[in-house]
Amino acid sequence: MNIFLYEWKAYRKSTIIWSIVLLTLVVLFMSMFPSISKDAVQYKKLLEGYPEGVRKAIGLNIDSFFSLLGFYSYSFLYITLCGAIQAMNLGVSIVSKEVREKTADFLLTKPVTRSSIITSKVMAALTALLVTNIVFIIGSSLVASQVKVEDFSKQAFFLISLTLLFTQFIFFALGLVLSILMKKIKSVITVSLGTVFFFFIIAMLSSTSGDGVERYLSPFKFFDTAYIIKHSSYELSFLITGIVIMIVSIFTSYLVYIKKDIHTA
């Protein structure tokens, strides 16, 4: 419990900062919606001038772009990108920081098992992500209610917003297993940004190729906002895929960490 509280206090400041960043992005994007929806005809002509491949790559669907849910879906892609960076940072840092800061020997000599240590760290990081998403969902809902020009499905809006949490959990699990499998990580931000943008580029490429089986290659494509808007639900196969990735990554992390030779000071 003491490890959990210590870790949570360490993440508290960054959690506040990331929450503010995500809310700021929502406000910036959604504040443009009333004027865009008002001049929909002109904007549609402008957007139609872009090649279809480019529109798909940046997540722009002209058919739904001028509705609140459609515009929110477009902006949500870039909000998710920032959220993935936050989650990846947490996943990569929670174990590797003990090696970088040369405090592993102090921690591992305490009368607690390695499984208890990693469990406390994981729970603290997941709590930080959960708090970020609670703030984000409440804030984005308030913003949407202020800028709407017509009624929209609140259920679909909530389901779209909730995919941020699912995506973050996936990237957190990937970051965790990556940090444990790698011998030493000198820079968390380098590994985090490199991994997140790698999957983001794959997502953009899969969008231009028709969103087939390539969607399974990137967590950014597991939750299709167009499908959510239409069906008010998630695609089961991709939801299961995300859960499997999380379970396998965390299980592998536990298995390796418990037996791993941790370098101390």
XYZ file of N, CA and C in Angstrom:
795
model
N 0.839 -1.208 0.000
C 0.000 0.000 0.000
C 0.867 1.250 0.000
N 2.001 1.209 0.758
C 2.893 2.361 0.801
C 3.511 2.635 -0.568
N 3.847 1.562 -1.297
C 4.412 1.723 -2.632
C 3.379 2.349 -3.559
N 2.139 1.901 -3.455
C 1.065 2.455 -4.279
C 0.914 3.956 -4.026
N 0.871 4.347 -2.757
C 0.696 5.765 -2.417
C 1.882 6.594 -2.888
N 3.077 6.035 -2.741
C 4.273 6.751 -3.188
C 4.247 6.963 -4.699
N 3.893 5.908 -5.427
C 3.840 5.996 -6.888
C 2.735 6.950 -7.338
N 1.594 6.880 -6.675
C 0.482 7.758 -7.045
C 0.842 9.222 -6.838
N 1.528 9.515 -5.741
C 1.965 10.889 -5.494
C 2.955 11.348 -6.562
N 3.790 10.410 -7.022
C 4.772 10.745 -8.057
C 4.088 11.065 -9.388
N 2.932 10.422 -9.651
C 2.226 10.629 -10.922
C 1.178 11.728 -10.852
N 0.933 12.242 -9.656
C -0.173 13.182 -9.464
C -0.009 14.447 -10.299
N 1.183 15.012 -10.310
C 1.429 16.246 -11.062
C 1.269 16.016 -12.564
N 1.866 14.940 -13.073
C 1.765 14.663 -14.509
C 0.327 14.340 -14.909
N -0.426 13.729 -14.001
C -1.833 13.425 -14.276
C -2.627 14.713 -14.456
N -2.373 15.680 -13.598
C -3.049 16.977 -13.701
C -2.686 17.663 -15.019
N -1.395 17.624 -15.361
C -0.936 18.272 -16.588
C -1.565 17.633 -17.821
N -1.561 16.295 -17.880
C -2.142 15.603 -19.033
C -3.650 15.827 -19.114
N -4.314 15.893 -17.983
C -5.755 16.163 -17.982
C -6.038 17.538 -18.570
N -5.226 18.513 -18.184
C -5.380 19.870 -18.707
C -5.097 19.900 -20.206
N -4.062 19.179 -20.637
C -3.713 19.135 -22.061
C -4.867 18.568 -22.887
N -5.419 17.451 -22.449
C -6.508 16.812 -23.195
C -7.757 17.686 -23.218
N -8.062 18.309 -22.103
C -9.225 19.202 -22.054
C -9.008 20.431 -22.943
N -7.790 20.922 -22.963
C -7.481 22.073 -23.819
C -7.679 21.727 -25.290
N -7.259 20.521 -25.674
C -7.447 20.078 -27.053
C -8.929 19.991 -27.409
N -9.733 19.468 -26.485
C -11.175 19.375 -26.722
C -11.769 20.768 -26.928
N -11.404 21.689 -26.053
C -11.935 23.055 -26.147
C -11.516 23.705 -27.466
N -10.247 23.547 -27.848
C -9.748 24.155 -29.078
C -10.454 23.597 -30.310
N -10.582 22.283 -30.360
C -11.233 21.665 -31.516
C -12.727 21.983 -31.561
N -13.426 21.731 -30.442
C -14.880 21.850 -30.438
C -15.357 23.295 -30.511
N -14.516 24.235 -30.121
C -14.908 25.648 -30.238
C -15.053 26.067 -31.695
N -14.450 25.307 -32.596
C -14.563 25.617 -34.024
C -15.815 25.029 -34.654
N -16.460 24.092 -33.953
C -17.593 23.378 -34.554
C -18.766 24.274 -34.935
N -19.225 25.204 -34.096
C -20.391 26.028 -34.483
C -20.184 26.780 -35.800
N -19.003 27.380 -35.984
C -18.757 28.134 -37.218
C -18.617 27.197 -38.411
N -18.020 26.045 -38.212
C -17.865 25.085 -39.314
C -19.217 24.523 -39.744
N -20.054 24.177 -38.776
C -21.371 23.634 -39.113
C -22.253 24.707 -39.768
N -22.041 25.959 -39.407
C -22.821 27.056 -39.991
C -22.483 27.254 -41.462
N -21.207 27.085 -41.778
C -20.755 27.258 -43.172
C -20.390 25.914 -43.782
N -21.240 24.920 -43.541
C -20.950 23.552 -43.953
C -20.746 23.416 -45.458
N -21.539 24.126 -46.242
C -21.460 24.012 -47.708
C -20.086 24.451 -48.209
N -19.618 25.594 -47.721
C -18.321 26.111 -48.154
C -17.186 25.198 -47.708
N -17.274 24.744 -46.455
C -16.224 23.865 -45.935
C -16.219 22.524 -46.675
N -17.400 22.035 -47.045
C -17.469 20.760 -47.749
C -16.795 20.852 -49.111
N -17.027 21.956 -49.806
C -16.373 22.161 -51.104
C -14.855 22.205 -50.944
N -14.409 22.858 -49.877
C -12.975 22.959 -49.620
C -12.369 21.589 -49.333
N -13.037 20.815 -48.488
C -12.514 19.501 -48.088
C -12.546 18.504 -49.239
N -13.515 18.646 -50.109
C -13.598 17.745 -51.257
C -12.415 17.929 -52.211
N -11.721 19.039 -52.074
C -10.548 19.273 -52.901
C -9.346 18.454 -52.475
N -9.385 17.913 -51.257
C -8.284 17.070 -50.794
C -8.434 15.658 -51.361
N -7.341 14.998 -51.709
C -7.424 13.619 -52.200
C -8.076 12.710 -51.168
N -8.811 11.721 -51.638
C -9.530 10.826 -50.727
C -8.577 10.113 -49.781
N -7.415 9.717 -50.291
C -6.436 9.037 -49.455
C -5.960 9.889 -48.296
N -5.786 11.175 -48.559
C -5.358 12.103 -47.509
C -6.448 12.253 -46.462
N -7.703 12.379 -46.923
C -8.816 12.523 -45.987
C -8.929 11.302 -45.079
N -8.774 10.122 -45.651
C -8.851 8.898 -44.849
C -7.694 8.812 -43.861
N -6.516 9.209 -44.297
C -5.333 9.115 -43.447
C -5.449 9.992 -42.207
N -6.060 11.176 -42.354
C -6.173 12.102 -41.220
C -7.507 11.930 -40.490
N -8.268 10.890 -40.845
C -9.509 10.583 -40.146
C -10.662 11.513 -40.445
N -10.691 12.060 -41.653
C -11.721 13.033 -42.020
C -12.771 12.377 -42.911
N -13.987 12.271 -42.384
C -15.122 11.705 -43.121
C -16.099 12.836 -43.445
N -16.147 13.224 -44.704
C -16.979 14.367 -45.103
C -18.456 14.126 -44.803
N -18.916 12.886 -44.937
C -20.340 12.585 -44.739
C -20.808 12.897 -43.321
N -19.921 12.758 -42.342
C -20.323 12.976 -40.946
C -19.592 14.144 -40.284
N -18.675 14.759 -41.004
C -17.803 15.784 -40.425
C -18.589 16.965 -39.858
N -19.735 17.283 -40.433
C -20.457 18.495 -40.040
C -21.523 18.236 -38.971
N -21.551 17.012 -38.447
C -22.355 16.726 -37.256
C -21.432 16.784 -36.052
N -22.002 16.981 -34.871
C -21.154 17.107 -33.683
C -20.357 15.838 -33.440
N -21.008 14.675 -33.550
C -20.314 13.411 -33.316
C -19.229 13.173 -34.367
N -19.523 13.542 -35.608
C -18.542 13.371 -36.668
C -17.339 14.277 -36.478
N -17.579 15.518 -36.124
C -16.483 16.456 -35.895
C -15.690 16.056 -34.662
N -16.385 15.588 -33.637
C -15.715 15.119 -32.419
C -14.846 13.901 -32.727
N -15.339 13.018 -33.591
C -14.576 11.828 -33.968
C -13.283 12.207 -34.661
N -13.365 13.225 -35.524
C -12.160 13.690 -36.229
C -11.133 14.227 -35.236
N -11.558 15.088 -34.350
C -10.628 15.668 -33.374
C -10.156 14.624 -32.370
N -10.987 13.617 -32.126
C -10.672 12.613 -31.114
C -9.443 11.786 -31.497
N -9.190 11.646 -32.789
C -8.018 10.902 -33.247
C -6.741 11.504 -32.670
N -6.655 12.825 -32.653
C -5.450 13.500 -32.188
C -5.425 13.612 -30.663
N -6.604 13.612 -30.059
C -6.680 13.545 -28.604
C -6.183 12.178 -28.130
N -6.582 11.133 -28.848
C -6.134 9.784 -28.514
C -4.627 9.650 -28.672
N -4.071 10.314 -29.672
C -2.623 10.291 -29.874
C -1.905 10.825 -28.636
N -2.374 11.943 -28.107
C -1.775 12.511 -26.893
C -1.982 11.589 -25.694
N -3.178 11.005 -25.602
C -3.455 10.082 -24.507
C -2.568 8.845 -24.557
N -2.285 8.380 -25.756
C -1.414 7.212 -25.922
C 0.004 7.524 -25.453
N 0.459 8.738 -25.709
C 1.797 9.141 -25.256
C 1.855 9.144 -23.734
N 0.807 9.672 -23.094
C 0.750 9.656 -21.628
C 0.836 8.235 -21.098
N 0.024 7.344 -21.662
C -0.019 5.964 -21.193
C 1.298 5.236 -21.441
N 1.862 5.470 -22.619
C 3.136 4.824 -22.959
C 4.238 5.301 -22.034
N 4.249 6.577 -21.706
C 5.230 7.114 -20.759
C 5.138 6.415 -19.414
N 3.911 6.239 -18.946
C 3.708 5.567 -17.666
C 4.188 4.116 -17.728
N 3.801 3.420 -18.789
C 4.172 2.018 -18.917
C 5.670 1.806 -18.982
N 6.346 2.660 -19.721
C 7.794 2.512 -19.892
C 8.550 2.912 -18.632
N 8.032 3.879 -17.888
C 8.799 4.458 -16.780
C 8.632 3.746 -15.440
N 7.510 3.083 -15.198
C 7.229 2.624 -13.831
C 8.249 1.610 -13.306
N 8.833 0.846 -14.204
C 9.854 -0.117 -13.777
C 11.254 0.374 -14.119
N 11.419 0.939 -15.301
C 12.748 1.334 -15.763
C 13.344 2.477 -14.947
N 12.489 3.281 -14.303
C 13.019 4.424 -13.557
C 13.861 3.983 -12.367
N 13.581 2.792 -11.818
C 14.368 2.295 -10.692
C 15.810 2.022 -11.119
N 15.973 1.556 -12.359
C 17.310 1.294 -12.879
C 18.009 2.600 -13.227
N 17.278 3.511 -13.908
C 17.875 4.785 -14.323
C 18.293 5.624 -13.121
N 17.450 5.643 -12.080
C 17.720 6.471 -10.910
C 18.535 5.738 -9.849
N 18.885 4.480 -10.167
C 19.717 3.649 -9.289
C 19.115 3.489 -7.892
N 17.809 3.252 -7.856
C 17.121 3.026 -6.585
C 16.571 1.607 -6.481
N 16.911 0.766 -7.466
C 16.376 -0.597 -7.479
C 16.841 -1.390 -6.271
N 18.107 -1.194 -5.872
C 18.624 -1.947 -4.730
C 17.880 -1.592 -3.450
N 17.543 -0.315 -3.293
C 16.790 0.126 -2.102
C 15.402 -0.501 -2.080
N 14.742 -0.521 -3.240
C 13.377 -1.034 -3.319
C 13.326 -2.546 -3.140
N 14.242 -3.250 -3.805
C 14.189 -4.712 -3.801
C 14.663 -5.340 -2.494
N 15.309 -4.569 -1.639
C 15.723 -5.104 -0.342
C 14.637 -4.968 0.717
N 13.554 -4.315 0.355
C 12.434 -4.191 1.288
C 11.715 -5.539 1.421
N 11.063 -5.763 2.577
C 10.377 -7.059 2.811
C 9.059 -7.178 2.045
N 9.118 -7.020 0.746
C 7.945 -7.193 -0.113
C 8.358 -7.989 -1.343
N 7.438 -8.749 -1.868
C 7.746 -9.559 -3.039
C 7.771 -8.698 -4.293
N 8.433 -9.197 -5.319
C 8.482 -8.456 -6.579
C 7.088 -8.331 -7.193
N 6.279 -9.354 -7.020
C 4.920 -9.281 -7.568
C 4.119 -8.174 -6.884
N 4.345 -7.981 -5.582
C 3.656 -6.908 -4.856
C 4.135 -5.543 -5.333
N 5.436 -5.453 -5.617
C 6.004 -4.191 -6.095
C 5.391 -3.799 -7.434
N 5.413 -4.732 -8.388
C 4.910 -4.395 -9.715
C 3.403 -4.184 -9.700
N 2.698 -4.915 -8.811
C 1.247 -4.727 -8.702
C 0.926 -3.319 -8.205
N 1.648 -2.863 -7.204
C 1.424 -1.518 -6.668
C 1.718 -0.455 -7.719
N 2.792 -0.661 -8.471
C 3.166 0.295 -9.511
C 2.114 0.337 -10.623
N 1.668 -0.835 -11.040
C 0.660 -0.909 -12.098
C -0.644 -0.266 -11.649
N -1.072 -0.549 -10.439
C -2.324 0.011 -9.940
C -2.244 1.536 -9.827
N -1.096 2.052 -9.423
C -0.935 3.509 -9.328
C -1.011 4.148 -10.702
N -0.369 3.529 -11.692
C -0.386 4.068 -13.056
C -1.790 4.000 -13.652
N -2.481 2.884 -13.439
C -3.843 2.749 -13.958
C -4.790 3.733 -13.279
N -4.554 4.005 -12.009
C -5.357 5.005 -11.303
C -5.164 6.386 -11.928
N -3.925 6.699 -12.282
C -3.633 7.981 -12.928
C -4.371 8.095 -14.263
N -4.384 7.008 -15.043
C -5.086 7.009 -16.321
C -6.594 7.116 -16.109
N -7.088 6.433 -15.092
C -8.525 6.473 -14.809
C -8.968 7.872 -14.409
N -8.185 8.531 -13.555
C -8.503 9.896 -13.137
C -8.488 10.842 -14.335
N -7.476 10.685 -15.197
C -7.388 11.513 -16.408
C -8.642 11.363 -17.255
N -9.122 10.140 -17.413
C -10.282 9.894 -18.257
C -11.582 10.378 -17.626
N -11.689 10.295 -16.315
C -12.880 10.825 -15.651
C -12.976 12.330 -15.874
N -11.850 13.012 -15.695
C -11.808 14.454 -15.927
C -12.109 14.761 -17.388
N -11.510 13.976 -18.285
C -11.692 14.215 -19.717
C -13.145 14.016 -20.148
N -13.758 12.931 -19.723
C -15.130 12.629 -20.141
C -16.109 13.683 -19.615
N -15.942 14.058 -18.362
C -16.816 15.093 -17.799
C -16.615 16.416 -18.527
N -15.347 16.796 -18.732
C -15.044 18.058 -19.403
C -15.521 18.083 -20.843
N -15.269 17.010 -21.597
C -15.673 16.970 -23.001
C -17.194 16.969 -23.141
N -17.887 16.343 -22.202
C -19.352 16.343 -22.233
C -19.905 17.746 -22.022
N -19.298 18.478 -21.102
C -19.729 19.854 -20.852
C -19.467 20.741 -22.069
N -18.309 20.542 -22.695
C -17.973 21.332 -23.887
C -18.955 21.029 -25.018
N -19.260 19.747 -25.220
C -20.181 19.346 -26.283
C -21.567 19.948 -26.079
N -22.009 19.968 -24.833
C -23.335 20.534 -24.549
C -23.388 22.035 -24.816
N -22.241 22.685 -24.763
C -22.189 24.125 -24.987
C -22.113 24.498 -26.467
N -21.484 23.644 -27.278
C -21.257 23.991 -28.691
C -22.238 23.302 -29.643
N -23.084 22.432 -29.141
C -23.984 21.692 -30.021
C -24.956 22.631 -30.729
N -25.285 22.287 -31.948
C -26.264 23.063 -32.707
C -27.545 22.257 -32.903
N -27.477 20.986 -32.552
C -28.654 20.110 -32.577
C -28.392 18.942 -31.646
N -29.429 18.187 -31.321
C -29.279 17.057 -30.413
C -28.379 15.981 -31.016
N -27.690 15.259 -30.160
C -26.832 14.168 -30.599
C -26.938 13.015 -29.614
N -26.483 11.840 -30.022
C -26.563 10.657 -29.171
C -25.517 10.744 -28.062
N -25.973 10.917 -26.849
C -25.047 10.993 -25.719
C -24.396 9.643 -25.448
N -25.110 8.570 -25.772
C -24.523 7.246 -25.594
C -23.333 7.037 -26.529
N -23.510 7.413 -27.788
C -22.412 7.292 -28.754
C -21.253 8.201 -28.362
N -21.576 9.396 -27.888
C -20.534 10.335 -27.463
C -19.724 9.741 -26.311
N -20.422 9.133 -25.355
C -19.746 8.523 -24.205
C -18.880 7.341 -24.641
N -19.405 6.511 -25.539
C -18.656 5.342 -25.997
C -17.394 5.763 -26.755
N -17.510 6.815 -27.567
C -16.336 7.325 -28.275
C -15.302 7.831 -27.264
N -15.757 8.607 -26.290
C -14.852 9.161 -25.278
C -14.186 8.055 -24.470
N -14.926 6.993 -24.188
C -14.399 5.895 -23.371
C -13.295 5.118 -24.085
N -13.270 5.186 -25.413
C -12.215 4.468 -26.140
C -10.831 5.031 -25.824
N -10.778 6.265 -25.349
C -9.492 6.830 -24.933
C -8.902 5.991 -23.809
N -9.727 5.627 -22.839
C -9.265 4.818 -21.712
C -8.793 3.449 -22.183
N -9.573 2.798 -23.053
C -9.192 1.482 -23.555
C -7.872 1.544 -24.321
N -7.741 2.556 -25.164
C -6.511 2.707 -25.943
C -5.320 2.975 -25.034
N -5.522 3.780 -24.019
C -4.444 4.059 -23.075
C -4.031 2.805 -22.314
N -4.993 1.987 -21.915
C -4.659 0.744 -21.227
C -3.797 -0.158 -22.110
N -4.125 -0.207 -23.395
C -3.357 -1.037 -24.323
C -1.929 -0.525 -24.432
N -1.775 0.777 -24.624
C -0.428 1.334 -24.761
C 0.345 1.254 -23.444
N -0.348 1.380 -22.335
C 0.321 1.218 -21.047
C 0.887 -0.196 -20.917
N 0.077 -1.194 -21.270
C 0.525 -2.587 -21.185
C 1.705 -2.842 -22.115
N 1.650 -2.277 -23.327
C 2.761 -2.422 -24.272
C 4.024 -1.753 -23.731
N 3.872 -0.575 -23.145
C 5.016 0.126 -22.575
C 5.616 -0.627 -21.403
N 4.760 -1.236 -20.594
C 5.218 -1.992 -19.433
C 6.059 -3.193 -19.850
N 5.536 -3.977 -20.771
C 6.280 -5.170 -21.195
C 7.553 -4.789 -21.932
N 7.502 -3.693 -22.669
C 8.685 -3.230 -23.388
C 9.784 -2.809 -22.425
N 9.410 -2.111 -21.362
C 10.399 -1.634 -20.392
C 11.048 -2.785 -19.633
N 10.304 -3.850 -19.430
C 10.835 -4.996 -18.689
C 11.698 -5.887 -19.584
N 11.321 -5.993 -20.841
C 12.089 -6.831 -21.760
C 13.397 -6.163 -22.182
N 13.388 -4.836 -22.268
C 14.611 -4.118 -22.644
C 15.578 -4.092 -21.473
N 16.860 -4.236 -21.770
C 17.876 -4.305 -20.718
C 17.982 -2.996 -19.961
N 18.056 -1.888 -20.694
C 18.157 -0.582 -20.058
C 17.576 0.484 -20.968
N 16.763 1.353 -20.400
C 16.143 2.438 -21.162
C 16.731 3.755 -20.666
N 17.462 4.443 -21.543
C 18.095 5.698 -21.165
C 17.113 6.864 -21.223
N 16.206 6.823 -22.187
C 15.255 7.928 -22.354
C 13.842 7.381 -22.544
N 12.981 7.643 -21.572
C 11.594 7.170 -21.634
C 10.849 7.834 -22.793
N 11.030 9.139 -22.942
C 10.280 9.879 -23.960
C 10.646 9.418 -25.360
N 11.907 9.045 -25.575
C 12.320 8.576 -26.897
C 11.628 7.268 -27.253
N 11.610 6.346 -26.313
C 10.955 5.053 -26.536
C 9.453 5.243 -26.694
N 8.867 6.083 -25.861
C 7.415 6.301 -25.889
C 6.967 6.921 -27.203
N 7.609 8.024 -27.570
C 7.228 8.705 -28.808
C 7.469 7.825 -30.023
N 8.596 7.131 -30.035
C 8.910 6.260 -31.165
C 7.869 5.176 -31.348
N 7.460 4.538 -30.246
C 6.477 3.455 -30.315
C 5.098 3.968 -30.702
N 4.666 5.048 -30.054
C 3.331 5.588 -30.320
C 3.211 6.062 -31.767
N 4.186 6.802 -32.253
C 4.111 7.313 -33.627
C 4.274 6.191 -34.655
N 4.972 5.141 -34.288
C 5.065 3.974 -35.172
C 3.674 3.387 -35.404
N 2.920 3.183 -34.332
C 1.572 2.631 -34.464
C 0.612 3.642 -35.092
N 0.855 4.929 -34.856
C 0.005 5.961 -35.452
C 0.173 5.992 -36.969
N 1.397 5.855 -37.421
C 1.663 5.830 -38.863
C 1.045 4.587 -39.499
N 1.150 3.458 -38.801
C 0.517 2.235 -39.299
C -0.987 2.440 -39.428
N -1.582 3.116 -38.450
C -3.022 3.389 -38.488
C -3.379 4.254 -39.688
N -2.564 5.259 -39.971
C -2.823 6.133 -41.119
C -2.708 5.353 -42.427
N -1.704 4.490 -42.517
C -1.512 3.694 -43.732
C -2.657 2.700 -43.929
N -3.120 2.107 -42.831
C -4.226 1.148 -42.935
C -5.518 1.843 -43.356
N -5.664 3.125 -42.984
C -6.854 3.878 -43.380
C -6.902 4.082 -44.886
N -5.744 4.305 -45.480
C -5.689 4.533 -46.923
C -5.816 3.253 -47.732
N -5.614 2.103 -47.085
C -5.667 0.829 -47.806
C -6.997 0.108 -47.658
N -7.966 0.757 -47.003
C -9.296 0.167 -46.946
C -9.720 -0.387 -45.604
N -8.892 -0.211 -44.574
C -9.260 -0.674 -43.224
C -9.612 -2.161 -43.189
N -8.771 -2.997 -43.759
C -8.998 -4.438 -43.716
C -8.345 -5.033 -42.485
N -7.653 -6.149 -42.682
C -6.993 -6.818 -41.559
C -5.866 -5.962 -40.991
N -5.437 -4.937 -41.753
C -4.381 -4.059 -41.261
C -4.790 -3.330 -39.986
N -6.092 -3.223 -39.751
C -6.569 -2.551 -38.544
C -6.086 -3.237 -37.280
N -5.836 -4.537 -37.359
C -5.386 -5.281 -36.181
C -3.938 -4.962 -35.818
N -3.236 -4.250 -36.688
C -1.823 -3.962 -36.462
C -1.596 -2.724 -35.602
N -2.642 -1.928 -35.379
C -2.475 -0.705 -34.601
C -3.643 -0.495 -33.638
N -3.363 -0.278 -32.359
C -4.424 0.003 -31.383
C -5.256 1.236 -31.737
N -4.686 2.145 -32.521
C -5.429 3.341 -32.918
C -6.620 3.011 -33.816
N -6.634 1.819 -34.414
C -7.706 1.445 -35.324
C -8.674 0.430 -34.717
N -8.500 0.106 -33.449
C -9.372 -0.894 -32.819
C -10.794 -0.380 -32.614
N -10.936 0.938 -32.509
C -12.255 1.508 -32.216
C -12.638 2.478 -33.339
N -13.477 2.009 -34.219
C -13.934 2.796 -35.367
C -15.079 3.699 -34.932
N -14.838 4.999 -34.904
C -15.864 5.930 -34.425
C -17.101 5.930 -35.327
N -16.910 5.702 -36.628
C -18.066 5.654 -37.539
C -18.970 4.481 -37.170
N -18.369 3.368 -36.813
C -19.146 2.194 -36.393
C -19.863 2.486 -35.065
N -19.173 3.146 -34.155
C -19.764 3.465 -32.854
C -20.953 4.401 -33.012
N -20.807 5.409 -33.871
C -21.908 6.350 -34.109
C -23.123 5.637 -34.688
N -22.889 4.710 -35.596
C -23.982 4.009 -36.274
C -24.646 2.967 -35.394
N -23.843 2.220 -34.613
C -24.381 1.074 -33.861
C -24.420 1.300 -32.344
N -23.815 2.378 -31.861
C -23.721 2.647 -30.415
C -23.137 1.451 -29.666
N -22.104 0.871 -30.242
C -21.419 -0.268 -29.632
C -20.035 -0.394 -30.243
N -19.234 -1.287 -29.668
C -17.900 -1.536 -30.188
C -17.896 -2.791 -31.052
N -16.902 -2.888 -31.921
C -16.727 -4.099 -32.710
C -16.079 -5.161 -31.823
N -16.779 -6.263 -31.628
C -16.381 -7.262 -30.645
C -14.992 -7.833 -30.918
N -14.677 -8.104 -32.186
C -13.392 -8.729 -32.508
C -12.220 -7.833 -32.117
N -12.359 -6.524 -32.324
C -11.278 -5.605 -31.983
C -11.213 -5.370 -30.477
N -12.375 -5.387 -29.827
C -12.399 -5.244 -28.372
C -11.686 -6.425 -27.725
N -11.961 -7.618 -28.218
C -11.308 -8.826 -27.699
C -9.808 -8.778 -27.968
N -9.440 -8.320 -29.158
C -8.020 -8.209 -29.500
C -7.295 -7.289 -28.526
N -7.902 -6.154 -28.210
C -7.298 -5.219 -27.264
C -7.142 -5.832 -25.882
N -8.168 -6.546 -25.431
C -8.117 -7.193 -24.113
C -7.023 -8.256 -24.076
N -6.912 -9.026 -25.141
C -5.883 -10.077 -25.219
C -4.487 -9.453 -25.158
N -4.283 -8.361 -25.885
C -2.981 -7.674 -25.872
C -2.641 -7.217 -24.457
N -3.624 -6.650 -23.759
C -3.385 -6.179 -22.397
C -3.041 -7.332 -21.458
N -3.815 -8.408 -21.528
C -3.598 -9.548 -20.636
C -2.245 -10.200 -20.888
N -1.938 -10.446 -22.162
C -0.666 -11.100 -22.506
C 0.517 -10.216 -22.106
N 0.414 -8.903 -22.367
C 1.512 -7.986 -22.048
C 1.755 -7.911 -20.549
N 0.695 -7.782 -19.775
C 0.847 -7.671 -18.321
C 1.308 -8.997 -17.730
N 0.767 -10.108 -18.212
C 1.185 -11.426 -17.722
C 2.667 -11.655 -18.012
N 3.097 -11.302 -19.217
C 4.506 -11.438 -19.583
C 5.379 -10.550 -18.714
N 4.895 -9.346 -18.431
C 5.647 -8.412 -17.592
C 5.870 -8.986 -16.198
N 4.821 -9.545 -15.614
C 4.942 -10.164 -14.292
C 5.928 -11.322 -14.337
N 5.776 -12.170 -15.325
C 6.585 -13.381 -15.436
C 8.070 -13.041 -15.552
N 8.390 -12.067 -16.388
C 9.790 -11.685 -16.612
C 10.342 -10.900 -15.425
N 9.557 -9.979 -14.884
C 10.032 -9.118 -13.805
C 10.377 -9.920 -12.546
N 9.566 -10.914 -12.260
C 9.790 -11.717 -11.060
C 11.121 -12.465 -11.121
N 11.523 -12.866 -12.329
C 12.751 -13.656 -12.500
C 13.934 -12.846 -13.015
N 13.677 -11.592 -13.410
C 14.702 -10.798 -14.082
C 15.809 -10.378 -13.127
N 17.034 -10.344 -13.637
C 18.171 -9.850 -12.882
C 18.175 -8.328 -12.985
N 17.752 -7.664 -11.919
C 17.647 -6.209 -11.921
C 18.989 -5.588 -11.570
N 19.467 -4.695 -12.446
C 20.741 -4.018 -12.190
C 20.546 -2.949 -11.116
N 21.383 -2.979 -10.110
C 21.292 -2.006 -9.033
C 22.482 -1.056 -9.093
N 22.519 -0.106 -8.155
C 23.587 0.908 -8.162
C 24.949 0.291 -7.948
